[in-house]
Amino acid sequence: MNTEMQNFLDRVIPKYRQLTIDSNLAYWDATTKGDADAEARYSAIKAEHMKLLANREDFAELKGLKTSGGVTDPLLARQLLVLYNQYEQQQMDDADIEKLVAMETEVEGIFNTFRATIGGEKKSDNEVSDILRQENDNAKRQEAWEGSKQIGAAVADKVLEVVRFRNGVAKKLGYDNFYTMNLTLQELDETELFNLLGDLERQTLAPFAEMKQELDAELSQRYGIDPSQMRPWHYSDPFFQEVPVTNDVDLDKYFEGHDVVALTKAYFDSVGLTDMQKIIDNSDLYEREGKYQHAYCTNIDREGDTRMLCNVRNNDYWMSTMLHEAGHAVYDYYNDPSLPYVLRDAAHTLTTEAIAMLFGRLTKNSDFLIEIAGVPAEEAKALEAMFAKQLTYNMLIFVRWNLVMTHFERDMYKNPDQDLNTLWWDYVERFQLVTRPEDRHLPDWASKIHLAVVPVYYQNYMLGELTASQLQASIQRDLGVSSIVGDTRIGEWLTTKFFKPGARWSWNDKIEKATGEKLTPNYFVTQFVQA
């Protein structure tokens, strides 16, 4: 059976590898150029890649090998499971693949090129963000927030068409819906996941409510309203997924006079991950018309062509985002080239998110601000308690926002025909304690790009945050350091224990081998909830 599995790999992987590379390159072109030809090329290659995985004879062979239990070589057995999960999800007819890819590409293309109309002018996401961070006029804030939701009305019907189609595919494969299927094939147990989320909901409710009451009191004073009048547009981003700008501390000022790309390189050099400049040189980091407005990292070939797409400005948000995306990048870049191609990848989405989040937190770290951003030590140390408070607030806000996304997405796939507009605001009020706008019956949920183009993903951010806290505690314990700044042993620890193993082990086995125990929320709770 080991020989049969190796023969399968020798036959299939060369084409699998080439289609992966071609698909990654085509997606890069589509998101950096934003033109119809690039999107069409990506759509065609993506469909071809999916058809490869949809091959029924190959899937039957994998199923037979898996059922037999006879593939005993650890690396072959791991590749078998990884490929089996990928193949099972794509067991569709060619016509269904063509239709699904066309629908997904159309929706993503709308997101890539859409610009909100505010005051009769087209505004980028960065410009909308600037208004929500800086503007004190309530009417202008509301107009900007409503503008940020215009994309929802433009794509909602198309998103629901995709959701229903995905559900149809999942039901043909014996699953209740696409959400359940996708979790299962990600090696995540739905019951265990939502039990964990329920525990986090209970533990964070009281500290979140107390924090939000304090924020609302300060923000309402700034806007000249009563706290009871606070609405979604009174926060600093359209979804209340980050800490609002307050008078306590303005982190933007520490980056306005700097180049956040250069600071990113300086940080990674400081921890011994010294190839960051090569990654930066391959990347597309500044905004322009027609370009994808968000951020992502891609590992083009698993052989060193790792790239980041960002829309950088020199502020706290983009400093954190650059560190986050660079975390994905080093995870990909410092893989073990001796591993088989299939395993030269993240063990799971949540494990690469963990690295991204570990580094993305650093803008609230006084050591980072002193050693990398050049903030005077006396000033940074004096504000250390405030930075810790900001990071804690950020994490509490993120947990509650993540609960909205995970619960809404699960329910959307269970029943896409229900009143999703109301369901969205029910969850926002329940988890985020944000009062819904009066008499608003629009598909605001559809303005969140992940629901459209990155399905069943958001739980990985939460699991990634938990893993990041566990990794940080392990690094500090093993190396005897108090922070993850300025020590080259940090990069060596991560490379040896987390990057190079790739997908050699399942995600929880990998976490256990690196930290000494399987994933637990205890480190995150200790760090941020019970701090």
Coordinates of N, CA, C and O in Angstrom, one line a residue, residues 208-308:
F208 N -16.1 42.3 28.6 CA -16.4 43.1 27.4 C -17.5 44.1 27.7 O -17.3 45.3 27.2
A209 N -18.5 43.8 28.4 CA -19.6 44.8 28.7 C -19.0 45.9 29.5 O -19.4 47.1 29.2
E210 N -18.2 45.7 30.4 CA -17.6 46.7 31.2 C -16.7 47.6 30.4 O -16.8 48.9 30.5
M211 N -15.9 47.0 29.5 CA -15.0 47.8 28.6 C -15.9 48.6 27.6 O -15.6 49.8 27.4
K212 N -16.9 48.0 27.1 CA -17.7 48.8 26.1 C -18.5 49.9 26.7 O -18.6 51.0 26.1
Q213 N -18.9 49.8 28.0 CA -19.5 50.9 28.7 C -18.6 52.0 28.8 O -18.9 53.2 28.6
E214 N -17.3 51.7 29.1 CA -16.3 52.8 29.3 C -16.0 53.4 27.9 O -15.9 54.7 27.8
L215 N -15.9 52.6 26.9 CA -15.7 53.2 25.5 C -16.9 54.1 25.1 O -16.7 55.2 24.6
D216 N -18.1 53.6 25.3 CA -19.3 54.3 24.9 C -19.4 55.7 25.6 O -19.8 56.7 25.0
A217 N -19.0 55.7 26.9 CA -19.1 56.9 27.6 C -18.1 57.9 27.0 O -18.5 59.1 26.9
E218 N -16.9 57.5 26.7 CA -15.9 58.4 26.1 C -16.3 58.9 24.7 O -16.2 60.0 24.4
L219 N -16.7 57.9 23.9 CA -17.0 58.2 22.5 C -18.3 59.1 22.4 O -18.3 60.0 21.6
S220 N -19.3 58.8 23.2 CA -20.5 59.6 23.1 C -20.2 61.1 23.6 O -20.8 62.0 23.0
Q221 N -19.3 61.3 24.5 CA -18.9 62.6 24.9 C -18.2 63.3 23.7 O -18.5 64.5 23.4
R222 N -17.4 62.6 23.0 CA -16.7 63.1 21.8 C -17.7 63.6 20.7 O -17.5 64.6 20.1
Y223 N -18.8 62.8 20.6 CA -19.7 63.1 19.5 C -20.9 63.9 20.0 O -21.8 64.2 19.2
G224 N -20.9 64.3 21.3 CA -22.0 65.1 21.8 C -23.3 64.5 21.8 O -24.4 65.1 21.6
I225 N -23.3 63.2 22.2 CA -24.6 62.4 22.2 C -24.7 61.7 23.6 O -23.7 61.6 24.3
D226 N -25.8 61.2 23.9 CA -26.0 60.4 25.1 C -25.5 58.9 24.7 O -25.6 58.5 23.6
P227 N -24.9 58.2 25.7 CA -24.4 56.9 25.4 C -25.5 56.0 24.8 O -25.2 55.1 24.0
S228 N -26.8 56.2 25.2 CA -27.8 55.4 24.6 C -28.0 55.6 23.1 O -28.7 54.8 22.5
Q229 N -27.5 56.7 22.6 CA -27.6 57.0 21.2 C -26.5 56.4 20.3 O -26.4 56.6 19.1
M230 N -25.5 55.7 20.9 CA -24.4 55.1 20.2 C -25.0 54.1 19.2 O -25.8 53.2 19.5
R231 N -24.5 54.2 18.0 CA -24.9 53.3 16.9 C -23.6 52.8 16.1 O -22.5 53.2 16.4
P232 N -23.8 51.9 15.2 CA -22.6 51.2 14.6 C -21.6 52.2 14.0 O -20.4 51.9 13.9
W233 N -22.1 53.4 13.5 CA -21.2 54.3 12.8 C -20.3 55.1 13.8 O -19.5 55.9 13.4
H234 N -20.6 54.9 15.1 CA -19.8 55.7 16.1 C -18.5 55.0 16.5 O -17.7 55.5 17.3
Y235 N -18.2 53.8 15.9 CA -17.0 53.1 16.1 C -16.0 53.3 15.0 O -16.4 53.9 14.0
S236 N -14.8 52.9 15.1 CA -13.7 53.3 14.2 C -13.6 52.4 12.9 O -12.8 52.7 12.1
D237 N -14.4 51.4 12.9 CA -14.4 50.6 11.6 C -15.9 50.1 11.4 O -16.7 50.1 12.4
P238 N -16.2 49.7 10.2 CA -17.6 49.4 9.9 C -18.2 48.2 10.7 O -19.5 48.1 10.7
F239 N -17.4 47.4 11.3 CA -18.0 46.2 11.9 C -17.7 46.2 13.4 O -18.0 45.2 14.1
F240 N -17.1 47.2 14.0 CA -16.7 47.2 15.4 C -15.8 45.9 15.7 O -16.1 45.2 16.6
Q241 N -14.8 45.7 14.9 CA -14.0 44.6 15.1 C -12.6 45.0 15.6 O -11.7 44.1 15.7
E242 N -12.4 46.3 15.8 CA -11.1 46.7 16.4 C -11.4 47.9 17.4 O -12.5 48.4 17.5
V243 N -10.4 48.2 18.2 CA -10.6 49.2 19.3 C -10.9 50.6 18.6 O -10.1 51.0 17.8
P244 N -11.9 51.2 19.0 CA -12.2 52.6 18.5 C -11.1 53.6 18.9 O -10.4 53.4 20.0
V245 N -10.8 54.6 18.1 CA -9.9 55.6 18.5 C -10.5 56.4 19.6 O -11.6 56.9 19.5
T246 N -9.7 56.5 20.7 CA -10.1 57.3 21.8 C -9.1 58.3 22.2 O -8.0 58.4 21.6
N247 N -9.3 59.1 23.2 CA -8.4 60.1 23.7 C -7.2 59.5 24.5 O -6.2 60.2 24.8
D248 N -7.4 58.2 24.9 CA -6.4 57.6 25.8 C -5.0 57.6 25.2 O -4.0 58.0 25.8
V249 N -5.0 57.0 24.0 CA -3.7 56.9 23.3 C -3.9 56.8 21.8 O -4.8 56.1 21.4
D250 N -3.1 57.5 21.1 CA -3.3 57.5 19.6 C -2.0 56.8 19.1 O -1.0 57.4 19.0
L251 N -2.2 55.5 18.7 CA -1.1 54.8 18.3 C -0.6 55.2 16.9 O 0.5 54.9 16.5
D252 N -1.5 55.8 16.1 CA -1.2 56.2 14.7 C 0.1 57.1 14.7 O 0.9 57.1 13.8
K253 N 0.2 58.0 15.7 CA 1.3 59.0 15.7 C 2.6 58.3 15.8 O 3.6 58.9 15.4
Y254 N 2.7 57.1 16.3 CA 4.0 56.4 16.3 C 4.5 55.9 15.0 O 5.6 55.5 14.8
F255 N 3.6 55.9 14.0 CA 3.9 55.3 12.7 C 3.8 56.3 11.5 O 4.3 56.1 10.4
E256 N 3.2 57.5 11.8 CA 3.0 58.5 10.7 C 4.3 59.0 10.1 O 4.3 59.2 8.9
G257 N 5.3 59.1 10.9 CA 6.6 59.6 10.3 C 7.5 58.5 9.9 O 8.7 58.7 9.7
H258 N 7.0 57.3 9.8 CA 7.9 56.1 9.5 C 7.4 55.4 8.3 O 6.3 55.7 7.8
D259 N 8.2 54.5 7.8 CA 7.8 53.6 6.7 C 7.5 52.3 7.3 O 8.4 51.6 7.8
V260 N 6.2 51.9 7.4 CA 5.8 50.7 8.1 C 6.4 49.4 7.4 O 6.6 48.4 8.0
V261 N 6.7 49.5 6.1 CA 7.3 48.4 5.4 C 8.7 48.2 5.9 O 9.2 47.1 6.2
A262 N 9.5 49.3 6.0 CA 10.8 49.2 6.5 C 10.8 48.7 8.0 O 11.7 48.0 8.4
L263 N 9.8 49.2 8.8 CA 9.8 48.7 10.2 C 9.5 47.2 10.2 O 10.0 46.5 11.1
T264 N 8.7 46.8 9.3 CA 8.4 45.3 9.3 C 9.7 44.5 9.0 O 10.0 43.5 9.7
K265 N 10.5 45.0 8.1 CA 11.8 44.3 7.8 C 12.7 44.4 9.0 O 13.3 43.4 9.4
A266 N 12.7 45.5 9.7 CA 13.6 45.7 10.8 C 13.2 44.8 11.9 O 14.1 44.2 12.6
Y267 N 11.9 44.6 12.2 CA 11.5 43.7 13.2 C 11.9 42.2 12.9 O 12.5 41.5 13.8
F268 N 11.6 41.8 11.7 CA 11.9 40.4 11.4 C 13.4 40.1 11.4 O 13.9 39.0 11.7
D269 N 14.2 41.1 10.9 CA 15.6 41.0 11.1 C 16.0 40.8 12.5 O 16.9 40.0 12.8
S270 N 15.3 41.5 13.4 CA 15.7 41.5 14.8 C 15.5 40.1 15.5 O 16.1 39.8 16.5
V271 N 14.6 39.3 14.9 CA 14.3 38.0 15.5 C 14.9 36.9 14.7 O 14.6 35.7 14.9
G272 N 15.8 37.3 13.7 CA 16.6 36.3 13.0 C 15.9 35.7 11.8 O 16.4 34.8 11.1
L273 N 14.8 36.3 11.3 CA 14.1 35.9 10.1 C 14.5 36.9 9.0 O 13.7 37.9 8.7
T274 N 15.7 36.8 8.5 CA 16.4 37.9 7.8 C 16.1 37.9 6.3 O 16.7 38.7 5.6
D275 N 15.2 37.0 5.8 CA 14.9 37.1 4.4 C 13.7 37.9 4.1 O 13.1 37.8 3.0
M276 N 13.2 38.7 5.0 CA 12.0 39.5 4.8 C 12.1 40.4 3.6 O 11.1 40.6 2.8
Q277 N 13.3 41.0 3.3 CA 13.4 41.9 2.2 C 13.1 41.2 0.8 O 12.5 41.8 -0.1
K278 N 13.5 39.9 0.7 CA 13.2 39.1 -0.5 C 11.6 39.0 -0.7 O 11.1 39.1 -1.8
I279 N 10.9 38.8 0.4 CA 9.5 38.7 0.4 C 8.9 40.1 0.0 O 8.0 40.1 -0.8
I280 N 9.4 41.1 0.6 CA 8.9 42.5 0.3 C 9.1 42.8 -1.2 O 8.2 43.4 -1.8
D281 N 10.3 42.4 -1.7 CA 10.6 42.7 -3.1 C 9.6 42.0 -4.1 O 9.4 42.5 -5.2
N282 N 9.0 40.9 -3.6 CA 8.1 40.2 -4.5 C 6.6 40.7 -4.3 O 5.8 40.2 -5.0
S283 N 6.4 41.6 -3.4 CA 5.1 41.9 -2.9 C 4.5 43.2 -3.6 O 5.2 43.9 -4.3
D284 N 3.2 43.4 -3.4 CA 2.5 44.6 -4.0 C 1.9 45.2 -2.8 O 0.8 44.8 -2.3
L285 N 2.4 46.4 -2.3 CA 2.1 46.8 -1.0 C 1.3 48.2 -0.9 O 0.9 48.6 0.2
Y286 N 1.1 48.9 -2.0 CA 0.5 50.2 -1.9 C -0.8 50.3 -2.8 O -0.9 49.6 -3.8
E287 N -1.7 51.1 -2.3 CA -3.0 51.1 -2.9 C -3.0 51.8 -4.3 O -2.2 52.7 -4.5
R288 N -4.0 51.4 -5.1 CA -4.2 52.1 -6.4 C -5.6 51.7 -6.9 O -6.2 50.7 -6.4
E289 N -6.1 52.4 -7.8 CA -7.4 52.2 -8.3 C -7.5 50.7 -8.9 O -6.7 50.3 -9.7
G290 N -8.6 50.0 -8.6 CA -8.9 48.7 -9.2 C -8.3 47.6 -8.5 O -8.6 46.4 -8.8
K291 N -7.4 47.9 -7.6 CA -6.7 46.8 -6.9 C -7.5 46.3 -5.7 O -8.3 47.0 -5.1
Y292 N -7.4 45.0 -5.4 CA -8.0 44.4 -4.2 C -7.6 45.3 -3.0 O -6.5 45.6 -2.8
Q293 N -8.7 45.6 -2.2 CA -8.5 46.7 -1.1 C -8.1 46.1 0.2 O -7.8 46.9 1.1
H294 N -8.0 44.8 0.3 CA -7.7 44.2 1.6 C -6.3 43.7 1.7 O -5.4 44.4 1.1
A295 N -6.0 42.7 2.3 CA -4.6 42.2 2.4 C -4.6 40.7 2.5 O -5.5 40.1 3.0
Y296 N -3.6 40.1 1.9 CA -3.4 38.7 2.0 C -1.9 38.3 1.7 O -1.2 39.1 1.1
C297 N -1.6 37.1 2.0 CA -0.2 36.6 1.6 C -0.4 35.3 0.8 O -1.4 34.6 1.0
T298 N 0.4 35.1 -0.2 CA 0.3 33.9 -1.0 C 1.7 33.2 -1.1 O 2.7 33.9 -1.3
N299 N 1.7 31.9 -1.1 CA 2.9 31.1 -1.3 C 2.8 30.5 -2.7 O 2.2 29.5 -2.9
I300 N 3.4 31.2 -3.6 CA 3.2 30.9 -5.0 C 3.6 29.5 -5.4 O 2.8 28.7 -6.0
D301 N 4.8 29.1 -5.0 CA 5.3 27.8 -5.5 C 5.8 26.9 -4.4 O 6.3 25.8 -4.7
R302 N 5.8 27.3 -3.1 CA 6.3 26.6 -2.0 C 7.8 26.3 -2.1 O 8.3 25.4 -1.5
E303 N 8.4 27.2 -2.9 CA 9.9 27.1 -3.1 C 10.6 28.5 -2.9 O 11.7 28.7 -3.4
G304 N 9.9 29.4 -2.2 CA 10.5 30.7 -1.9 C 9.8 31.9 -2.5 O 10.2 33.0 -2.2
D305 N 8.9 31.7 -3.5 CA 8.2 32.8 -4.1 C 6.9 33.1 -3.2 O 5.8 32.7 -3.5
T306 N 7.2 33.8 -2.1 CA 6.2 34.2 -1.2 C 5.9 35.7 -1.3 O 6.8 36.5 -1.4
R307 N 4.6 36.1 -1.4 CA 4.2 37.5 -1.7 C 3.2 38.0 -0.7 O 2.3 37.2 -0.3
M308 N 3.2 39.3 -0.5 CA 2.1 39.9 0.3 C 1.4 41.0 -0.6 O 2.1 41.7 -1.3

